Amino acid sequence: MQDNTSDTVRRGAADPSIGAALMARLDAFAAFSEEPGALTRLFLTPEHAAAAKQLSGWMAEAGMTVRTDALGTVIGRYEGTAPGMPALLLGSHIDTVRNAGKYDGNLGVLAALAAVQELNRRGERLPFAVEVLGFGDEEGVRFPVTLTSSRAVGGTLTPAMMEVADREGVTLSDALRAFGGDPGGIAGAARRDALGYVELHIEQGPVLEAENLPVGIVTAINGATRLTATVTGMAGHAGTVPMALRRDALAAAAEMVLAVEATALETPDLVATVGRIAAEPGAVNVIPSRAVFTIDARSSSDATRRAGLDAITGRLRAVAARRGLDLSLETGHEATATACAPGLIRQLESAVERCGFRPLRLASGAGHDAMAVAAAMPVGMLFVRCRGGISHHPAESITAEDAGTAVAVLLDFLRHFDPSNLAA
Amino acid sequence: MQDNTSDTVRRGAADPSIGAALMARLDAFAAFSEEPGALTRLFLTPEHAAAAKQLSGWMAEAGMTVRTDALGTVIGRYEGTAPGMPALLLGSHIDTVRNAGKYDGNLGVLAALAAVQELNRRGERLPFAVEVLGFGDEEGVRFPVTLTSSRAVGGTLTPAMMEVADREGVTLSDALRAFGGDPGGIAGAARRDALGYVELHIEQGPVLEAENLPVGIVTAINGATRLTATVTGMAGHAGTVPMALRRDALAAAAEMVLAVEATALETPDLVATVGRIAAEPGAVNVIPSRAVFTIDARSSSDATRRAGLDAITGRLRAVAARRGLDLSLETGHEATATACAPGLIRQLESAVERCGFRPLRLASGAGHDAMAVAAAMPVGMLFVRCRGGISHHPAESITAEDAGTAVAVLLDFLRHFDPSNLAA
């Protein structure tokens, strides 16, 4: 029976026991939390330290040599056929949002660990080293900066970013020192020596569920722009101002919200969202003089995102002009897209196919550590289906079967990994 | 010169000195306020008492006998050609909102007083008595009920309404007793004996300004319905959920806001306003799961208002159904329309024409004391142009010329007033 299962795994199908073990480990790992009964694990906190210690222990059991880099990232190394070979990096993050789900970040780290554990159990060595990284700062909840641990690996972390403080006034560098990290050792954390970085992560969206697929291959991490739109009209009594004499800021904003939606619906590979809106003065019986709303636009293509934003702002200005209202647009956060390396996309696709699934390509709408690591090496991402696309919530859910499939795909990918020509 | 002016007034044109005097009096009256430099005069406060005392003094100077009714309404009586004749009531309110303008309410009381003062100055007696009423409770700022003083005159005030309390826990009846009123004397305040009630008031809307007219004749005080709409969709990550898989509550609400506006634009004598909106969870990068907004719909015709609301709710349900979202509608405040007496409308129209102006009929979108008084007698209203339609704000503004015209129209109306057949 055990041999049959092993053969099955060699052929690419998932081993149910691996999925079950991974789910049990994710459950156990969720206990490292600031509060009982809910998962909250912020960067450089005692919970983070305890989780890192547990992760280190599991890595050592899986035959890895374990260290922690200057930023507190736990790194387990599984040597290749010879010691000291260049390493392929796998991983994700072990910090969480407040009242988080168990899978965001943690799945990617523990699935990579499960794959290495399986290699180690079988005594398999690959023609390259495999390192599993557990980053500590992806969610950006504690400090006003984020991705510092993966930026360090990517070689783009600056000393200035270390001097920001949390709400209690503790600077990142002080918190890091207390954690056992080394704010002075940032430069040494960069990994330009690595072959590439592959991150497995729950989709945090509904596409795989809608396509009835357990995994999908990420083509790019979307670039994003955030705008704040302010529409200024004229207040008036809801009873006394005839419809034709109104300059209603909220009615104009409503038309603009629909223009945002319509533009995104019409534009392939563009999503745009109005998440916040307010009308002023905000009384039931007063025609709004001002409406303020946000726009979040994302695309895996920077050109598409910029053209989409141009189309959106053009439509918004047309609405304002037609209604005789003022419109001001303020750009907040803006980030360019991160393309996954074409060679890694193809190799992940092949692994998915060999495991018996249609290889679906999709963009990542959310940000990930891979964005920051990409500054130093080719990156790839494998998404895992999650129920209802729900994430950042205790209801975040995946199946043991999908977890097993994810590890099987990762194992297959590793066994076939060809580091030559990843970028083209 | 004085005789010329008098002749002019007799022929219906305004006397500039009357307008100027009225404006000066309105400025002086605005000093009766809770705070220096801003006008705030709430029901049954020391400021209200001081204003009532000043008003009583001015009434006495104008040849009126002055009393205060059970609800604290100041009533000045100017006898007709014989003592004890039936009275035509004129008036408005002397309470204000917080940080109010000087004209809302106060103009109607002091313009009526100015008209009587002019009759008295000329020794003119009419074939009926004229009483000027200064109501104290139109804005409803202090207590959770409103129009109590005009309801008392209309005969619909109930003892239960007197037991509500303000924020400090003071009941209306206790506050009234301290003011010198008589909570037990409600029934005696009803004025079923009166010939009718005519209220002059600033328009609080932009119609007269747009029509370039100083005054207009009110046909009805609009009925109003307030609804709260709650749209429930599904939250999701703004980056990860494709447009086609979204159930965005705010995008649906935006479509509904436009449906409210479109229905009112298409329906004569219907205004509808969305004054408040909120999206939940209300984060820039989260697709809204819920949107809540208010609808305020008004018409001078109850049938039009109800049909308009049916059309609006039908459109809203269609939007929700097409988008696969839930919609709940909750009716809050609802008030039927108050028609002005046809005979009073016609007589006010004639007075406006005799004063040289086109008699424009318009509905009142805001509520007024006339609504409550209408329970006991025919009511009519004359609107006065105000700048930009702005009201309930220190920027509320009228011209001295319009104030003079308003008094001239009121005087002309009084001189021609025919109490027979007002309702038909």
Coordinates of C-alpha atoms in Angstrom, one line a residue, chain B residues 39-372:
Chain B
L39 CA -28.3 82.8 15.6
T40 CA -29.5 79.9 17.7
R41 CA -32.9 80.2 19.3
L42 CA -34.5 77.0 20.5
F43 CA -38.1 76.5 21.8
L44 CA -38.8 77.7 25.4
T45 CA -35.2 78.8 26.1
P46 CA -34.3 82.2 27.6
E47 CA -33.5 83.5 24.1
H48 CA -37.0 82.5 23.0
A49 CA -38.5 84.3 26.0
A50 CA -36.4 87.4 25.3
A51 CA -37.4 87.4 21.6
A52 CA -41.1 86.9 22.5
K53 CA -40.9 89.9 24.9
Q54 CA -39.3 92.1 22.2
L55 CA -41.9 90.9 19.7
S56 CA -44.7 91.6 22.2
G57 CA -43.3 95.1 22.7
W58 CA -43.2 95.8 18.9
M59 CA -46.8 94.5 18.5
A60 CA -48.0 96.8 21.3
E61 CA -46.3 99.7 19.6
A62 CA -48.2 98.8 16.4
G63 CA -51.5 99.1 18.1
M64 CA -52.1 95.5 18.9
T65 CA -53.3 93.8 22.0
V66 CA -50.8 91.1 22.9
R67 CA -51.2 87.8 24.7
T68 CA -49.3 84.6 24.8
D69 CA -51.2 81.3 24.3
A70 CA -50.8 78.1 26.3
L71 CA -47.9 77.0 24.1
G72 CA -46.0 80.2 24.4
T73 CA -47.1 81.6 21.0
V74 CA -47.0 85.4 21.0
I75 CA -50.3 86.7 19.5
G76 CA -50.9 90.3 18.7
R77 CA -54.4 91.3 17.7
Y78 CA -55.3 94.3 15.6
E79 CA -59.0 94.9 15.8
G80 CA -61.2 95.4 12.7
T81 CA -63.7 98.1 12.1
A82 CA -65.5 96.8 15.2
P83 CA -64.0 95.1 18.2
G84 CA -64.3 91.3 18.5
M85 CA -64.6 90.6 14.8
P86 CA -63.4 87.2 13.4
A87 CA -59.7 87.2 12.8
L88 CA -57.5 86.4 9.9
L89 CA -54.3 84.9 11.3
L90 CA -50.9 85.8 9.9
G91 CA -47.5 84.6 11.1
S92 CA -44.7 82.1 11.2
H93 CA -42.2 81.0 13.8
I94 CA -39.5 82.7 15.9
D95 CA -37.5 79.7 16.8
T96 CA -34.5 78.8 14.7
V97 CA -32.1 75.9 13.9
R98 CA -28.6 76.1 15.3
N99 CA -26.4 78.6 13.5
A100 CA -29.4 79.8 11.6
G101 CA -30.1 82.5 9.0
K102 CA -32.1 85.6 10.1
Y103 CA -35.1 85.1 7.8
D104 CA -36.4 81.6 8.2
G105 CA -39.6 82.1 10.3
N106 CA -38.7 85.5 11.6
L107 CA -39.4 87.2 8.3
G108 CA -42.9 85.9 8.2
V109 CA -43.7 87.2 11.8
L110 CA -42.0 90.6 11.4
A111 CA -43.4 91.2 7.9
A112 CA -46.9 90.5 9.1
L113 CA -46.2 92.9 12.0
A114 CA -44.9 95.5 9.5
A115 CA -48.1 95.2 7.5
V116 CA -50.2 95.8 10.6
Q117 CA -48.0 98.6 11.7
E118 CA -48.6 100.3 8.4
L119 CA -52.4 99.8 8.8
N120 CA -52.1 101.3 12.3
R121 CA -49.9 104.2 11.2
R122 CA -52.6 105.1 8.6
G123 CA -55.5 104.4 11.0
E124 CA -56.8 101.8 8.6
R125 CA -59.3 99.3 10.0
L126 CA -60.4 96.3 8.0
P127 CA -63.7 94.5 8.1
F128 CA -62.1 91.7 10.2
A129 CA -59.4 91.5 12.9
V130 CA -55.9 90.6 12.0
E131 CA -53.8 88.6 14.4
V132 CA -50.1 88.1 14.1
L133 CA -48.7 84.8 15.6
G134 CA -45.1 84.1 16.5
F135 CA -44.9 80.4 16.9
G136 CA -42.1 79.0 19.0
D137 CA -41.7 75.4 17.8
E138 CA -41.3 74.9 14.1
E139 CA -37.7 73.7 13.7
G140 CA -38.0 70.8 16.2
V141 CA -34.4 71.1 17.3
R142 CA -34.8 70.9 21.1
F143 CA -37.5 68.2 21.5
P144 CA -38.2 65.1 19.5
V145 CA -41.5 66.5 18.5
T146 CA -42.2 69.6 16.4
L147 CA -44.9 72.0 15.3
T148 CA -46.4 71.7 18.8
S149 CA -47.3 75.4 19.0
S150 CA -49.0 75.4 15.6
R151 CA -50.6 72.0 16.3
A152 CA -52.1 73.6 19.3
V153 CA -53.7 76.4 17.1
G154 CA -54.8 73.7 14.7
G155 CA -56.3 71.7 17.6
T156 CA -54.3 68.5 17.0
L157 CA -51.8 68.7 19.8
T158 CA -52.1 65.8 22.3
P159 CA -51.1 65.8 25.9
A160 CA -48.8 62.9 25.2
M161 CA -46.7 65.0 23.0
M162 CA -46.0 67.3 25.9
E163 CA -44.2 64.6 27.9
V164 CA -41.2 64.1 25.5
A165 CA -37.9 65.3 27.0
D166 CA -35.0 67.2 25.5
R167 CA -31.4 66.0 25.8
E168 CA -31.1 67.2 29.4
G169 CA -34.2 65.3 30.3
V170 CA -36.4 68.3 30.7
T171 CA -39.9 67.5 29.5
L172 CA -41.7 69.8 27.1
S173 CA -44.5 70.4 29.7
D174 CA -41.9 71.4 32.4
A175 CA -40.1 73.7 30.0
L176 CA -43.4 75.3 29.0
R177 CA -44.4 75.9 32.6
A178 CA -41.0 77.5 33.3
F179 CA -41.6 79.7 30.2
G180 CA -44.9 80.8 31.5
G181 CA -47.1 78.6 29.3
D182 CA -49.8 76.3 30.4
P183 CA -49.6 72.6 29.5
G184 CA -53.1 72.1 30.8
G185 CA -54.5 74.8 28.4
I186 CA -53.8 73.0 25.1
A187 CA -57.4 72.7 24.1
G188 CA -58.0 76.4 24.6
A189 CA -55.3 77.3 22.2
A190 CA -57.2 75.8 19.2
R191 CA -58.4 78.5 16.9
R192 CA -61.4 77.1 15.0
D193 CA -62.9 80.6 15.2
A194 CA -60.3 82.1 12.8
L195 CA -61.0 83.0 9.2
G196 CA -57.8 81.5 7.9
Y197 CA -54.0 81.6 8.3
V198 CA -51.6 83.1 5.9
E199 CA -47.9 82.5 6.3
L200 CA -45.2 84.5 4.6
H201 CA -41.8 82.6 4.5
I202 CA -38.6 82.6 2.6
E203 CA -38.7 80.1 -0.2
Q204 CA -35.7 78.1 1.0
G205 CA -35.3 77.0 -2.6
P206 CA -34.0 78.5 -5.9
V207 CA -37.2 78.7 -8.0
L208 CA -38.1 82.4 -7.5
E209 CA -34.5 83.4 -8.1
A210 CA -34.5 81.4 -11.3
E211 CA -37.8 83.0 -12.3
N212 CA -36.6 86.5 -11.3
L213 CA -39.6 87.0 -9.1
P214 CA -39.6 88.5 -5.5
V215 CA -42.6 86.4 -4.3
G216 CA -44.6 83.3 -5.3
I217 CA -47.8 81.7 -4.2
V218 CA -47.7 78.3 -2.5
T219 CA -50.1 75.7 -3.8
A220 CA -49.4 73.0 -1.2
I221 CA -46.9 71.9 1.3
N222 CA -45.4 68.7 -0.1
G223 CA -46.0 65.4 1.4
A224 CA -42.8 63.5 2.1
T225 CA -41.7 59.9 2.5
R226 CA -38.3 58.8 3.8
L227 CA -36.9 55.4 3.0
T228 CA -33.7 53.6 3.9
A229 CA -32.4 51.1 1.3
T230 CA -30.0 48.4 2.2
V231 CA -28.3 46.5 -0.6
T232 CA -26.4 43.3 0.3
G233 CA -24.0 41.7 -2.1
M234 CA -20.7 39.9 -1.4
A235 CA -17.4 41.3 -0.2
G236 CA -14.2 40.4 -2.0
H237 CA -10.7 41.5 -2.6
A238 CA -10.5 44.4 -5.0
G239 CA -7.6 42.8 -6.8
T240 CA -8.6 39.2 -6.9
V241 CA -12.2 39.0 -7.9
P242 CA -12.8 39.4 -11.6
M243 CA -15.4 41.9 -12.6
A244 CA -17.8 39.3 -14.0
L245 CA -17.8 37.4 -10.7
R246 CA -18.6 40.4 -8.4
R247 CA -21.7 41.1 -6.5
D248 CA -20.7 44.7 -5.6
A249 CA -23.3 46.3 -3.3
L250 CA -22.1 49.8 -4.0
A251 CA -22.1 49.5 -7.8
A252 CA -25.7 48.4 -7.4
A253 CA -26.5 51.2 -5.1
A254 CA -25.0 53.7 -7.6
E255 CA -27.4 52.4 -10.2
M256 CA -30.2 52.8 -7.7
V257 CA -29.2 56.4 -6.9
L258 CA -29.5 57.2 -10.6
A259 CA -32.9 55.4 -10.8
V260 CA -34.1 57.6 -7.9
E261 CA -32.9 60.7 -9.7
A262 CA -34.2 59.6 -13.1
T263 CA -37.7 58.8 -11.8
A264 CA -38.0 62.3 -10.2
L265 CA -36.7 64.0 -13.3
E266 CA -39.3 62.2 -15.3
T267 CA -42.2 62.9 -12.9
P268 CA -43.6 66.4 -12.8
D269 CA -44.1 67.6 -9.2
L270 CA -41.9 64.9 -7.7
V271 CA -38.5 65.5 -6.1
A272 CA -36.4 62.7 -4.7
T273 CA -33.0 62.9 -3.0
V274 CA -30.4 60.5 -1.8
G275 CA -28.7 62.4 0.9
R276 CA -26.7 59.7 2.7
I277 CA -24.8 56.7 1.5
A278 CA -22.3 54.3 3.1
A279 CA -20.5 51.3 1.8
E280 CA -19.3 48.5 4.0
P281 CA -16.8 47.4 5.0
G282 CA -15.6 50.7 3.5
A283 CA -12.0 49.8 2.6
V284 CA -10.3 51.1 -0.5
N285 CA -9.3 47.6 -1.5
V286 CA -12.5 45.6 -0.6
I287 CA -15.5 45.2 -2.9
P288 CA -18.4 46.5 -0.8
S289 CA -20.7 43.8 0.6
R290 CA -23.3 46.3 1.8
A291 CA -24.5 49.7 0.8
V292 CA -27.0 51.7 2.7
F293 CA -28.6 54.9 1.4
T294 CA -31.6 57.1 2.2
I295 CA -34.3 58.3 -0.2
D296 CA -36.4 61.4 0.5
A297 CA -39.3 61.8 -1.9
R298 CA -41.7 64.7 -1.9
S299 CA -44.7 66.0 -3.9
S300 CA -47.5 68.4 -3.5
S301 CA -49.7 65.5 -4.6
D302 CA -49.9 62.4 -2.4
A303 CA -50.9 60.3 -5.4
T304 CA -47.8 61.5 -7.3
R305 CA -45.6 60.8 -4.4
R306 CA -46.9 57.3 -3.9
A307 CA -46.8 56.5 -7.6
G308 CA -43.3 57.9 -7.8
L309 CA -42.2 55.8 -4.8
D310 CA -43.7 52.7 -6.5
A311 CA -41.8 53.5 -9.7
I312 CA -38.6 54.0 -7.7
T313 CA -38.9 50.8 -5.6
G314 CA -39.8 48.9 -8.8
R315 CA -36.6 50.1 -10.5
L316 CA -34.5 49.4 -7.4
R317 CA -35.8 45.9 -7.2
A318 CA -35.1 45.4 -10.9
V319 CA -31.5 46.5 -10.3
A320 CA -31.1 44.2 -7.4
A321 CA -32.6 41.2 -9.3
R322 CA -30.4 41.8 -12.4
R323 CA -27.3 42.0 -10.3
G324 CA -28.2 39.1 -8.0
L325 CA -28.2 41.2 -4.8
D326 CA -30.6 41.5 -1.9
L327 CA -32.5 44.8 -1.4
S328 CA -34.4 45.8 1.7
L329 CA -36.4 49.0 2.0
E330 CA -37.6 50.5 5.2
T331 CA -40.0 53.4 5.4
G332 CA -39.3 56.0 8.0
H333 CA -41.0 59.3 8.3
E334 CA -44.1 59.8 6.1
A335 CA -46.3 62.9 5.9
T336 CA -49.2 63.6 3.5
A337 CA -49.4 66.9 1.5
T338 CA -51.2 69.9 2.9
A339 CA -53.1 71.8 0.2
C340 CA -53.4 75.6 0.5
A341 CA -57.0 76.8 0.3
P342 CA -57.9 77.6 -3.4
G343 CA -59.5 80.9 -2.3
L344 CA -56.4 82.0 -0.5
I345 CA -54.2 81.0 -3.4
R346 CA -56.4 83.1 -5.8
Q347 CA -56.5 86.1 -3.5
L348 CA -52.7 86.0 -2.9
E349 CA -52.3 85.8 -6.7
S350 CA -54.5 88.8 -7.2
A351 CA -52.5 90.8 -4.7
V352 CA -49.2 89.8 -6.4
E353 CA -50.6 90.9 -9.7
R354 CA -51.8 94.2 -8.4
C355 CA -48.3 94.8 -7.0
G356 CA -47.0 94.4 -10.5
F357 CA -45.6 90.9 -10.5
R358 CA -46.4 87.7 -12.4
P359 CA -48.1 85.4 -9.9
L360 CA -46.1 82.2 -9.9
R361 CA -47.5 79.2 -8.2
L362 CA -45.1 76.8 -6.6
A363 CA -45.2 74.0 -4.0
S364 CA -43.4 74.1 -0.7
G365 CA -40.9 71.4 -0.4
A366 CA -40.2 72.2 3.2
G367 CA -42.6 71.8 6.1
H368 CA -44.2 74.9 7.7
D369 CA -46.5 75.8 10.6
A370 CA -49.2 76.2 8.0
M371 CA -49.3 72.3 7.8
A372 CA -50.4 72.1 11.4

